[in-house]
Coordinates of C-alpha atoms in Angstrom, one line a residue:
X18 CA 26.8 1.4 -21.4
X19 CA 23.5 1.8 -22.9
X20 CA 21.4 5.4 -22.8
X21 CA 18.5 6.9 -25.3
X22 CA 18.5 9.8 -27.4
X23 CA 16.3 12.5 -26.6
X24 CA 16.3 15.0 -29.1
X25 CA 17.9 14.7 -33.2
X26 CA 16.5 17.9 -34.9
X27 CA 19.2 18.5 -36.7
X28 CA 21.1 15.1 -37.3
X29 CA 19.7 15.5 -40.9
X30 CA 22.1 18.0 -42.0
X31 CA 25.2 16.0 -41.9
X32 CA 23.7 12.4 -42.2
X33 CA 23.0 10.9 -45.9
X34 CA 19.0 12.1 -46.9
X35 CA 18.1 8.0 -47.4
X36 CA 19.9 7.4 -44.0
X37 CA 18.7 10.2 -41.5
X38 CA 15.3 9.0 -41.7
X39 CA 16.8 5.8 -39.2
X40 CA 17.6 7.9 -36.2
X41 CA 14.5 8.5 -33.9
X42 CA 14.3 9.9 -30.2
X43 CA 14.4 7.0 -28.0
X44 CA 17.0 4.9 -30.1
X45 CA 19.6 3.2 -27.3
X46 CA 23.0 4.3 -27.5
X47 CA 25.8 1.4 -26.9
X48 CA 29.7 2.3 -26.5
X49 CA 31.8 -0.7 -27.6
X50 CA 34.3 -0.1 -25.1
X51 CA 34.3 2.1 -21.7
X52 CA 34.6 6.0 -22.3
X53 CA 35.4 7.1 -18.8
X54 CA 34.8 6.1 -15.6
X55 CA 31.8 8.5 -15.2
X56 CA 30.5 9.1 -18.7
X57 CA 27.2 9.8 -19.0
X58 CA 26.1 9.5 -22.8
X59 CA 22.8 11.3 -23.3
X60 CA 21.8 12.8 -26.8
X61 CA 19.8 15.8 -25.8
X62 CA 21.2 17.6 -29.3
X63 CA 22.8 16.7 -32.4
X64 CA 24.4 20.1 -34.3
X65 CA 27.8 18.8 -35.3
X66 CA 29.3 16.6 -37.5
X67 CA 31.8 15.6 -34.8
X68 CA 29.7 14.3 -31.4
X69 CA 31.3 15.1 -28.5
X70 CA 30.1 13.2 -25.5
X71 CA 31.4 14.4 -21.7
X72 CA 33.5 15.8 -23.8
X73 CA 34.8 12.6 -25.6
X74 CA 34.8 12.3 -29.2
X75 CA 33.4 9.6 -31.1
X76 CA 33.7 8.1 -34.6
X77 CA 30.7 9.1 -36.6
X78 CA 31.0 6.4 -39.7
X79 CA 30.9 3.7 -36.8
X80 CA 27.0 4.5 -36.1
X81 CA 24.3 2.1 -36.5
X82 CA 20.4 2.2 -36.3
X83 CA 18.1 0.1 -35.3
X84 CA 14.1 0.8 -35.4
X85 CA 12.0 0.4 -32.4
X86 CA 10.5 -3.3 -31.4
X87 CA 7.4 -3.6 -33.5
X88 CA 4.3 -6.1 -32.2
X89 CA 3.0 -8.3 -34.4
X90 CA 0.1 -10.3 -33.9
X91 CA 0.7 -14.2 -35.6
X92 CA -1.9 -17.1 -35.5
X93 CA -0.7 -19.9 -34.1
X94 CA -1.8 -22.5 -36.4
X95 CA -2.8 -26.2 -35.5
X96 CA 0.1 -28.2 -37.8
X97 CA -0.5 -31.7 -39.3
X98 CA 0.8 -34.1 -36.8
X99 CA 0.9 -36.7 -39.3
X100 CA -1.5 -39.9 -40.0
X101 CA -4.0 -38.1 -42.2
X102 CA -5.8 -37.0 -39.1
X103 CA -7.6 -33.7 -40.3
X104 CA -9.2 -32.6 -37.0
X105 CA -8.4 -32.7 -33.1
X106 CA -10.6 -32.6 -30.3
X107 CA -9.5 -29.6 -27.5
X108 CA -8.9 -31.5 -24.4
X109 CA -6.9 -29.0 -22.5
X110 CA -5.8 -25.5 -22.4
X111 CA -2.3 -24.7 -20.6
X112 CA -2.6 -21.0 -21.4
X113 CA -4.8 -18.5 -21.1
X114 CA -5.4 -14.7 -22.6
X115 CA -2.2 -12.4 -21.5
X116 CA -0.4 -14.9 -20.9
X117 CA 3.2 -15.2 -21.7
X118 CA 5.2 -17.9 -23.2
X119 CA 8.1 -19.1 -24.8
X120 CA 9.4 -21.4 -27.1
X121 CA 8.3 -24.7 -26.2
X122 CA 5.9 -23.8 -23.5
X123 CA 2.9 -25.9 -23.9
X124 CA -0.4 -24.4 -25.3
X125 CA -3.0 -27.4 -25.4
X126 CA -3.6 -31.0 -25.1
X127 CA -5.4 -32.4 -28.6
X128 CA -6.8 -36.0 -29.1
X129 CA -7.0 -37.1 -32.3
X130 CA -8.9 -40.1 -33.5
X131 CA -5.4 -42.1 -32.6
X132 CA -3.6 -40.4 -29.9
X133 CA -3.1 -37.5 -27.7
X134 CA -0.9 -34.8 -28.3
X135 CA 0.7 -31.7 -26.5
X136 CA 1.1 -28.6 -28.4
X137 CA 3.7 -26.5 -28.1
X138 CA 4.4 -22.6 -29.1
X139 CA 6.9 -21.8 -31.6
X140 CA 7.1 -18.2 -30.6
X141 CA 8.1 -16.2 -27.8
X142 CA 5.2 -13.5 -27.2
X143 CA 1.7 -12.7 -25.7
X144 CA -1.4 -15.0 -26.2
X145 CA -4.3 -12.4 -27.2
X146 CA -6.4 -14.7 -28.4
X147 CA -8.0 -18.8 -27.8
X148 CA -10.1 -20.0 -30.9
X149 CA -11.7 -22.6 -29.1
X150 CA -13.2 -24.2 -26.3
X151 CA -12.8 -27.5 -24.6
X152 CA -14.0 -30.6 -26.4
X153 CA -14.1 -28.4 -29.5
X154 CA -12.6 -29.7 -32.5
X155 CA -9.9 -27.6 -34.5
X156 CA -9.2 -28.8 -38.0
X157 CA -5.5 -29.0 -38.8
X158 CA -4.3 -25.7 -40.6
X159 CA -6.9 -23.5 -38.3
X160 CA -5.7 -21.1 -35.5
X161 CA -5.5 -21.7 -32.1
X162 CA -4.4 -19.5 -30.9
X163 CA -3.3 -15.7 -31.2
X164 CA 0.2 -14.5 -30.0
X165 CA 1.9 -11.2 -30.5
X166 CA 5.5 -11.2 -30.6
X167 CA 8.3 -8.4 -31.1
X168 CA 10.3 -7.9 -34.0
X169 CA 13.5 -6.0 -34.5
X170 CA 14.2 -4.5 -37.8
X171 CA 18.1 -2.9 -37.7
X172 CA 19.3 -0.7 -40.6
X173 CA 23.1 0.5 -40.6
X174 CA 23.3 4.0 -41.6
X175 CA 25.6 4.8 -44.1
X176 CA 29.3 5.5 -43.3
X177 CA 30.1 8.8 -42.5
X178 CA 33.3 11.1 -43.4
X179 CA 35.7 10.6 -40.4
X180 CA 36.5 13.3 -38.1
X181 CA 38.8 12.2 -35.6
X182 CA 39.2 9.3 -34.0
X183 CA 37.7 8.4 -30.9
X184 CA 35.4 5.5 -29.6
X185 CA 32.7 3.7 -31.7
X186 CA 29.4 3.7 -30.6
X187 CA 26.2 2.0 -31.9
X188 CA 22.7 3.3 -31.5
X189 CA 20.8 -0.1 -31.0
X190 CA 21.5 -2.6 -28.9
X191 CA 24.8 -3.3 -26.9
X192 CA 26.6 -6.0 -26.6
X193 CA 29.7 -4.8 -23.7
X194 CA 29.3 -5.7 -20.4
X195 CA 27.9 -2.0 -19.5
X196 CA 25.1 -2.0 -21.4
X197 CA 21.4 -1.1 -19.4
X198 CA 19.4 -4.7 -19.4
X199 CA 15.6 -4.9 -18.8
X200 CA 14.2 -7.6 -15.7
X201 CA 12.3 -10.6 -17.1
X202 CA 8.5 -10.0 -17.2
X203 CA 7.2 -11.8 -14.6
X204 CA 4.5 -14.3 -15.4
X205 CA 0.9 -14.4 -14.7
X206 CA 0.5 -17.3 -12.9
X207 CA 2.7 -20.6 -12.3
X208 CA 0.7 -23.5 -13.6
X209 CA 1.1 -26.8 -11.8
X210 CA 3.3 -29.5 -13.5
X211 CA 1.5 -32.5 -14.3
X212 CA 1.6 -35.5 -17.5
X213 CA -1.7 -35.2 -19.8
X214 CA -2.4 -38.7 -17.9
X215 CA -2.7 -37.0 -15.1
X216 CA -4.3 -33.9 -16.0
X217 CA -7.1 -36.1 -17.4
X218 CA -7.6 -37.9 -13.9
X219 CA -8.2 -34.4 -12.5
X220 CA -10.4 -33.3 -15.1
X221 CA -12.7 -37.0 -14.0
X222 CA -12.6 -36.1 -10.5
X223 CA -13.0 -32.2 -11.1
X224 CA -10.1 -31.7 -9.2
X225 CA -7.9 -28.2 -9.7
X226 CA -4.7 -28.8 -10.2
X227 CA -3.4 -25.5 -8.4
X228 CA -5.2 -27.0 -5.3
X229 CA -3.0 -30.1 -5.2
X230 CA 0.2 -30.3 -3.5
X231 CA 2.5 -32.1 -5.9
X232 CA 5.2 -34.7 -4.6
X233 CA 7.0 -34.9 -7.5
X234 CA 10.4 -34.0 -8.7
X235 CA 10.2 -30.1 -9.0
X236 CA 6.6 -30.0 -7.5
X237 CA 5.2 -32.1 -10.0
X238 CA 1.5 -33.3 -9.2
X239 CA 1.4 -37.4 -9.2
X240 CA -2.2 -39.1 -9.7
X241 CA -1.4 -40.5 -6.0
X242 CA -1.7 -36.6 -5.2
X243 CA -4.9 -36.5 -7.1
X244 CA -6.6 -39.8 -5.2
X245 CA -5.0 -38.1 -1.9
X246 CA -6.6 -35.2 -2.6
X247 CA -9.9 -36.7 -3.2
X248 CA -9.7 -38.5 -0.3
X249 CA -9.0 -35.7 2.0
X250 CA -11.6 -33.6 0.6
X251 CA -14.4 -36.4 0.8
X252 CA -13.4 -36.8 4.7
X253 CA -13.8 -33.1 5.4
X254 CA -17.2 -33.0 3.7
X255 CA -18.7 -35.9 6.1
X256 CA -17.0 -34.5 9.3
X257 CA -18.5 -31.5 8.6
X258 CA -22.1 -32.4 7.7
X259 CA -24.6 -31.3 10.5
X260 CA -25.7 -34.3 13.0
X261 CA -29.0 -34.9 14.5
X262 CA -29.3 -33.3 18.3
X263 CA -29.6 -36.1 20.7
X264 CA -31.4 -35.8 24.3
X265 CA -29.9 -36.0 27.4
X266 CA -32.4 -37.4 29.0
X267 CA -34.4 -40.4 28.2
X268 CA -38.1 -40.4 28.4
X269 CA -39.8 -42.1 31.7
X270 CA -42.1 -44.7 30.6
X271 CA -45.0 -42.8 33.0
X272 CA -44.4 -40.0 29.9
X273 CA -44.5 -42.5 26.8
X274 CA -48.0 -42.4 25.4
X275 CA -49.5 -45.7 24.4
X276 CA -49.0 -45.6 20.3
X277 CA -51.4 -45.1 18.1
X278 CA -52.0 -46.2 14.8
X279 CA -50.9 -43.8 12.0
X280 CA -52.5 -43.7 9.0
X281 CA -50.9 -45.2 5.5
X282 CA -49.7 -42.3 3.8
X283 CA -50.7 -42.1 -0.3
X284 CA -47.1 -41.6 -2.3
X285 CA -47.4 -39.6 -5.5
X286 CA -46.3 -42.0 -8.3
X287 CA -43.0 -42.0 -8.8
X288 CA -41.4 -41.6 -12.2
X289 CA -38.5 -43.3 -12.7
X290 CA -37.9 -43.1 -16.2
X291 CA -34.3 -41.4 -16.8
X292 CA -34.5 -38.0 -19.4
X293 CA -32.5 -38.7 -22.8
X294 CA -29.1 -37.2 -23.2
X295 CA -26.9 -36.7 -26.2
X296 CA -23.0 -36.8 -26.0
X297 CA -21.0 -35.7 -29.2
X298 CA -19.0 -38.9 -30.8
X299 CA -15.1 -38.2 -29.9
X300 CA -12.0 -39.6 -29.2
X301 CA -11.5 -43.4 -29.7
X302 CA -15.0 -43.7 -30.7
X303 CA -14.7 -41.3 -33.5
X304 CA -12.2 -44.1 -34.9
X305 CA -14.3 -47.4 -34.0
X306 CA -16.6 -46.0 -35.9
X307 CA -14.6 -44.5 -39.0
X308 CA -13.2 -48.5 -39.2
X309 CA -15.9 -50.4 -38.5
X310 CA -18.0 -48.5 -41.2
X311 CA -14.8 -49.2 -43.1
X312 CA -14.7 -52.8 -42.8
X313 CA -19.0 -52.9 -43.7
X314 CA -17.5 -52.9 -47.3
X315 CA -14.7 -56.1 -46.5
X316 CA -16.6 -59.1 -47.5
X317 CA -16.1 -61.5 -43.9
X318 CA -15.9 -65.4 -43.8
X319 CA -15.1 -66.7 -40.7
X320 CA -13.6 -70.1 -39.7
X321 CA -12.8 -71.4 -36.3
X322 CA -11.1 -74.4 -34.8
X323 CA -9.9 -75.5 -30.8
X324 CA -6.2 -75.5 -29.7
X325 CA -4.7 -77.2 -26.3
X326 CA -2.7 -74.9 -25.0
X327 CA -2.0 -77.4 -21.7
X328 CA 2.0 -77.6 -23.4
X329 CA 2.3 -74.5 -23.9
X330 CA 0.9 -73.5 -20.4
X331 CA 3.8 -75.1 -18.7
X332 CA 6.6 -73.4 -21.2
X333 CA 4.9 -70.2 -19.9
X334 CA 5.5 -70.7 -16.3
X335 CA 9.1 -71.7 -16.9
X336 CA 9.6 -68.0 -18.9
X337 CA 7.4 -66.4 -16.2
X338 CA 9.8 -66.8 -13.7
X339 CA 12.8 -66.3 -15.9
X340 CA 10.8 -62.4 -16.8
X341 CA 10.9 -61.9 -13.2
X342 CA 14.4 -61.3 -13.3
X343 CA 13.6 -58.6 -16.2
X344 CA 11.0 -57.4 -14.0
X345 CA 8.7 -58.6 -17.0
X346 CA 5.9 -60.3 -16.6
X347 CA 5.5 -63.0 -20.0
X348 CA 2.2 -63.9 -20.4
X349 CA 0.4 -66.4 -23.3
X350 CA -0.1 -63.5 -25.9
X351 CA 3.7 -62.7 -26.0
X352 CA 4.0 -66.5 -27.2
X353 CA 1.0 -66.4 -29.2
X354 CA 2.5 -63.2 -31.6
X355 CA 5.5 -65.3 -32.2
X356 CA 3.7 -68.5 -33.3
X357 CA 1.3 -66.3 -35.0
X358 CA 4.5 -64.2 -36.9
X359 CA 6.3 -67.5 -37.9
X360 CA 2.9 -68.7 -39.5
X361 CA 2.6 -65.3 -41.2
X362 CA 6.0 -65.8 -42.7
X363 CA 5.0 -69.4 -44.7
X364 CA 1.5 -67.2 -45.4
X365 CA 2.4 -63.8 -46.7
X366 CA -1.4 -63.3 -47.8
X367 CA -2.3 -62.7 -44.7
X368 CA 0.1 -59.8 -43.7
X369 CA -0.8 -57.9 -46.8
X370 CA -2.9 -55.3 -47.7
X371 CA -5.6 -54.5 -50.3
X372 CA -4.7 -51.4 -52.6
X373 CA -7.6 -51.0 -55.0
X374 CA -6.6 -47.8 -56.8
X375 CA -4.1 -49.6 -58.4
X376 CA -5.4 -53.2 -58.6
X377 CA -2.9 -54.4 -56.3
X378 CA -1.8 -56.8 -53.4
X379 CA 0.7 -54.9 -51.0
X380 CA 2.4 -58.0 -49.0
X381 CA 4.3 -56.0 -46.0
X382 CA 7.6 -57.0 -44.9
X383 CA 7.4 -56.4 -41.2
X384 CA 4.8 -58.4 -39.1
X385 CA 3.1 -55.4 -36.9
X386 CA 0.9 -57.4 -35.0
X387 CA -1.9 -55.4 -32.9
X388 CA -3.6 -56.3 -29.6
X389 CA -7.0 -55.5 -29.0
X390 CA -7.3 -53.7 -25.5
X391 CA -10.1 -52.6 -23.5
X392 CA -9.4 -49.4 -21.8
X393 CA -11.5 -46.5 -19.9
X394 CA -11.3 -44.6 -23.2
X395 CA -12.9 -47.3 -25.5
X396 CA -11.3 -50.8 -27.7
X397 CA -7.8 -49.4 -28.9
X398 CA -5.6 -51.4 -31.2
X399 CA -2.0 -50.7 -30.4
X400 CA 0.5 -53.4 -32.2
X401 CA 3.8 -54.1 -31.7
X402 CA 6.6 -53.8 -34.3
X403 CA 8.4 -56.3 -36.7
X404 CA 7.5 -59.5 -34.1
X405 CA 9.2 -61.4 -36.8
X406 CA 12.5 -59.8 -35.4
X407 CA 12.5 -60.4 -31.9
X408 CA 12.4 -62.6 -29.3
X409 CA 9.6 -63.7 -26.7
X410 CA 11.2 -61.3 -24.3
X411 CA 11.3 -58.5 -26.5
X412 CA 8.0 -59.1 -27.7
X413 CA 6.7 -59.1 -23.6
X414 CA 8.9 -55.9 -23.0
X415 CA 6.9 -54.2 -25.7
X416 CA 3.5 -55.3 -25.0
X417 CA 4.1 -54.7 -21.3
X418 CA 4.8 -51.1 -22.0
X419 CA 1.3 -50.8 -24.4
X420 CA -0.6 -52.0 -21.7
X421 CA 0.8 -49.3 -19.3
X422 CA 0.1 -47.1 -22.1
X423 CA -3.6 -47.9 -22.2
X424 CA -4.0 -47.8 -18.7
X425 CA -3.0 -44.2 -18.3
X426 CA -4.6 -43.7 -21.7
X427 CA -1.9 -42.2 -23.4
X428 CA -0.8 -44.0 -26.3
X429 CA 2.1 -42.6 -28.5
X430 CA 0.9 -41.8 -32.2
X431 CA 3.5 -44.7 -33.5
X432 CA 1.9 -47.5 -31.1
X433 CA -1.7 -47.1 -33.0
X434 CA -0.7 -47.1 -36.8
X435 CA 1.0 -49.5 -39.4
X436 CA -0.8 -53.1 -37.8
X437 CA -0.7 -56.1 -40.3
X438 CA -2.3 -58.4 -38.6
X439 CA -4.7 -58.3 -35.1
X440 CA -5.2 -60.5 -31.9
X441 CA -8.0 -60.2 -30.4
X442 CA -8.0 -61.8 -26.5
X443 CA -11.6 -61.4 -25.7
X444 CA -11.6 -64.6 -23.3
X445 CA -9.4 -62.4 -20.8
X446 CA -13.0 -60.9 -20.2
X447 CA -15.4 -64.2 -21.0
X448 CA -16.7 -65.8 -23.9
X449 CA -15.8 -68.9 -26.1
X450 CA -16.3 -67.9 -29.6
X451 CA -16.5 -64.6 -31.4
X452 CA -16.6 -63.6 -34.7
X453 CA -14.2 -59.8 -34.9
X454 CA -14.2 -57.7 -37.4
X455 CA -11.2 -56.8 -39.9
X456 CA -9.5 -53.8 -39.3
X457 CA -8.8 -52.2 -42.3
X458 CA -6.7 -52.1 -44.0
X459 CA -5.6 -54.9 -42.6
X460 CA -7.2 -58.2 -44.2
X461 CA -7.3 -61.0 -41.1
X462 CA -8.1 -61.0 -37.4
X463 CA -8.4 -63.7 -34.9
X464 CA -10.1 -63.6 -31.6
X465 CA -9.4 -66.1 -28.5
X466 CA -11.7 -67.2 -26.2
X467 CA -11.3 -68.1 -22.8
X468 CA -9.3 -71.5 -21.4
X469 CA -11.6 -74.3 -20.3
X470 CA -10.2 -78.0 -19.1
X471 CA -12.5 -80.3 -21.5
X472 CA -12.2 -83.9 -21.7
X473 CA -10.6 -84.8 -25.0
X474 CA -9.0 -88.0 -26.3
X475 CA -5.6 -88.6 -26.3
X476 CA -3.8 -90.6 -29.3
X477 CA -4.6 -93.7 -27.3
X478 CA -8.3 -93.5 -26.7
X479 CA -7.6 -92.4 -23.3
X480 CA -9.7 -89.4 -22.0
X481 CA -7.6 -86.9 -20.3
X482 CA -7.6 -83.4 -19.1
X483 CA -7.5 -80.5 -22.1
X484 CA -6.7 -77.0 -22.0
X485 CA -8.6 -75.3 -24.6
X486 CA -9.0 -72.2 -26.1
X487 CA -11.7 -72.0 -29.3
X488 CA -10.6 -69.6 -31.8
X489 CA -12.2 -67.5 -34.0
X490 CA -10.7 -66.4 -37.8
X491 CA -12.4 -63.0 -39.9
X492 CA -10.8 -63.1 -43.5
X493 CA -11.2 -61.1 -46.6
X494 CA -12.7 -63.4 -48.8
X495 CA -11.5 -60.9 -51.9
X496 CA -8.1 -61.9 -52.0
X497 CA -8.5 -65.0 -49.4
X498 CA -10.1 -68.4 -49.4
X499 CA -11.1 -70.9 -46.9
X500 CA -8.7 -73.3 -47.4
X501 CA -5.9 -70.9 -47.2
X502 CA -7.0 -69.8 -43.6
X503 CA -7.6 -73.3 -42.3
X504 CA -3.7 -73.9 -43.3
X505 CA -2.1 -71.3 -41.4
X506 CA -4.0 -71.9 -38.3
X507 CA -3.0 -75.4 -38.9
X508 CA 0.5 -74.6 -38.7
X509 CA 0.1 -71.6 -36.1
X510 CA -1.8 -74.5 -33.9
X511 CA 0.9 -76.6 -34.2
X512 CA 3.2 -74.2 -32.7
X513 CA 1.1 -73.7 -29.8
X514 CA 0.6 -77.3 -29.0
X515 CA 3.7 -78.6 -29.3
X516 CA 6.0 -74.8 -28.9
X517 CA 9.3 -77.3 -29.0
X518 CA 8.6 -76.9 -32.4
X519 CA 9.2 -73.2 -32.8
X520 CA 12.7 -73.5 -31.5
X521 CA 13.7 -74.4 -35.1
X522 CA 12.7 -71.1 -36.8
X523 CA 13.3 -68.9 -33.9
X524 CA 15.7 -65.9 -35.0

């Protein structure tokens, strides 16, 4: 049972002078335990040492005080997710001024150079304030938002002399089954449910997402909603686009007039010419250019060679139907990251990194190999973990799910950092040779070209029928030479053409 006190003018002559200062009109009374069936506890008057409530007494050392809820306005800072990324680009706003939220609730959707990211609030409050607008960029340790939240600060007053026993009650909050409780606040307006994926699809096509009905589990707006959607709309616009009147009656040739010639009308000349238009440098671009101005400073030497990948084709299409079974579909590159990691392993140069603060050759452990992959938000690098570990399948699993990553364009922090070494399949789009560019830190890339049947000669003279992909090798000639490169693609050749070969180091 929960009730307020209305008036204390004179609690201060029995309660301690450090302690009377605690009780205020409004504080909620609490009883422990039931009083009566019809007790009615309302503090209109304190003038005795000895409360008497509906004529129930009550144990005055067994009161406690706590002060009103106090607001408190806290910024809501942007935190360092990591990476050395020091600013974010605003992408999305889930909130908006008055809103309320909760722990967890998400506030925003941030793209860093590397990765998008979903903010969530750490309070439980009121958001009075929104620092910045879309496809602004927060640095990390600014505000971005403002929320006021409540605090509780409970003091116990000081035990008083007993009177006589009766119930204890506690001015504050209650925790018996009687006590008064408040309805939730009810919020200002239910936001639809939708991945960042798909909230970036809506924000292409301009599409409100309180518009869409969702088909998802719990309501939850699908991008087949959004291309639905789209659809509809588009097909409502043409049927309702005004048509030219037609006659009902055709014109009798007696009323045609004979035509006569019109005259060649003079067009003003037409400009063509487009009007220049700047767009700020974000997202993945922000990072292609951050490494490639980078890797100006790496010294490149290139060195390129052919492999026949005609064995290798036909071990492919063996696993490809053996990955059906996973539902995975095994491609080359799965096979070329494994010859590529047990080549890495006899050249230990290659997987290592540069550290010139302390004049020294880092040579990593785990072979992190990246993919180069062309996606609607620019070239992203995404590699796949310690290759040197698993097996073709494993390696196929992994690089299926980047790929599905990409395409949705929303890569996981983890997938774009800690690379050792890149492949770079530019012949999946056309081209024979290349010449990439390292990523640094990383001191080697490769890029393939595409597969062309060449006539080449067999060990017997005979002319036959070559698969062949050219490949391209960038090196950091600091810490490299040639002759060092020309031997590992030696040996990572040799596992391609003849991949029989590999079954002897597989682990």
């Amino acid at each position: 049972m929960s009730h307020v006190i209305r008036s204390v003018p004179s609690v201060a002559r029995w309660l301690p002078s450090t302690s009377s200062k605690y009780l205020r009109i409004g504080h909620q009374i609490a009883c422990r335990r039931r009083l009566s069936s019809r007790s009615v506890i309302t503090v209109i008057d304190v003038h005795q040492r000895n409360f008497a409530f509906n004529n129930t007494s009550v144990h005055s050392r067994c009161i406690h005080s706590s002060g009103g809820l106090r607001k408190e306005v806290i910024p809501f800072k942007l935190s360092d997710i990591g990476e050395g990324i020091k600013e974010v680009t605003v992408k999305e706003w889930f909130v908006k001024v008055g809103d309320k939220v909760a722990q967890f609730d998400q506030i925003c959707e941030v793209q860093s150079d590397k990765a998008s990211v979903t903010i969530t609030s750490r309070y439980d409050g009121i958001v009075t304030k929104i620092y910045h607008e879309l496809d602004a960029i927060a640095l990390v340790g600014s505000p971005l938002v403002d929320i006021e939240v409540q605090s509780t600060e409970t003091v116990s007053v000081e035990q008083l002399q007993e009177v006589q026993e009766g119930d204890a009650i506690q001015i504050g909050r209650s925790d018996s089954d009687d006590s008064v409780s408040l309805p939730p606040a009810s919020s200002s307006g239910e936001k639809a449910l939708a991945t960042p994926a798909v909230r970036r699809i809506a924000s292409e096509y301009k599409v409100d997402l309180k518009h869409v009905q969702g088909t998802g589990k719990d309501g939850r707006v699908l991008k087949e909603d959004i291309l639905a959607y789209v659809n509809n709309t588009t097909a409502r616009s043409s049927q309702e686009s005004p048509r030219p009147a037609v006659s009902a009656r055709a014109p009798s040739a007696a009323t045609i007039a004979p035509p006569t010639p019109a005259a060649i009308p003079v067009l003003p000349p037409v400009n063509r010419a487009q009007p220049d238009r700047k767009e700020a440098i974000k997202g993945y671009t922000r990072t292609m250019i951050k490494t490639m101005t980078a890797a100006n400073e790496i010294p490149h030497f290139g060195y390129c060679d052919e492999i026949n990948v005609l064995e290798l084709g036909k071990l492919r299409k063996e696993l490809k139907t053996m990955g059906e079974v996973y539902n995975v579909k095994v491609t080359l590159m799965p096979l070329f990251m494994k010859a590529a990691s047990l080549a890495l392993s006899k050249f230990p140069i290659i997987n290592s990194t540069l550290d010139l603060a302390n004049d020294a050759i880092v040579y990593k452990g785990a072979h992190n190999i990246g993919v180069a992959m062309d996606t609607k938000l620019g070239l992203v690098v995404p590699n796949v973990k310690n290759v040197e570990s698993k097996s073709i399948l494993e390696i196929a699993i992994d690089l299926q799910n980047l790929q599905q990553n990409g395409q949705a364009g929303a890569f996981k922090p983890d997938d774009l950092k800690g690379g050792t070494f890149t492949i770079s399949n530019v012949g999946s789009i056309g081209g024979t040779y290349t010449k990439p560019v390292i990523l640094p830190p990383e001191v080697a890339i490769v890029a393939m070209g595409k597969t062309q049947v060449l006539p080449r000669f067999d060990r017997d003279g005979n002319v036959t029928a070559a698969h062949i992909i050219n490949v391209s090798f960038s090196a950091d000639h600091r810490i490299m030479d040639g002759a060092t490169v020309a031997r590992f693609c030696n040996l990572w050749k040799s596992y391609l053409e003849h991949p029989s070969s590999m079954l002897l180091y597989l682990k």
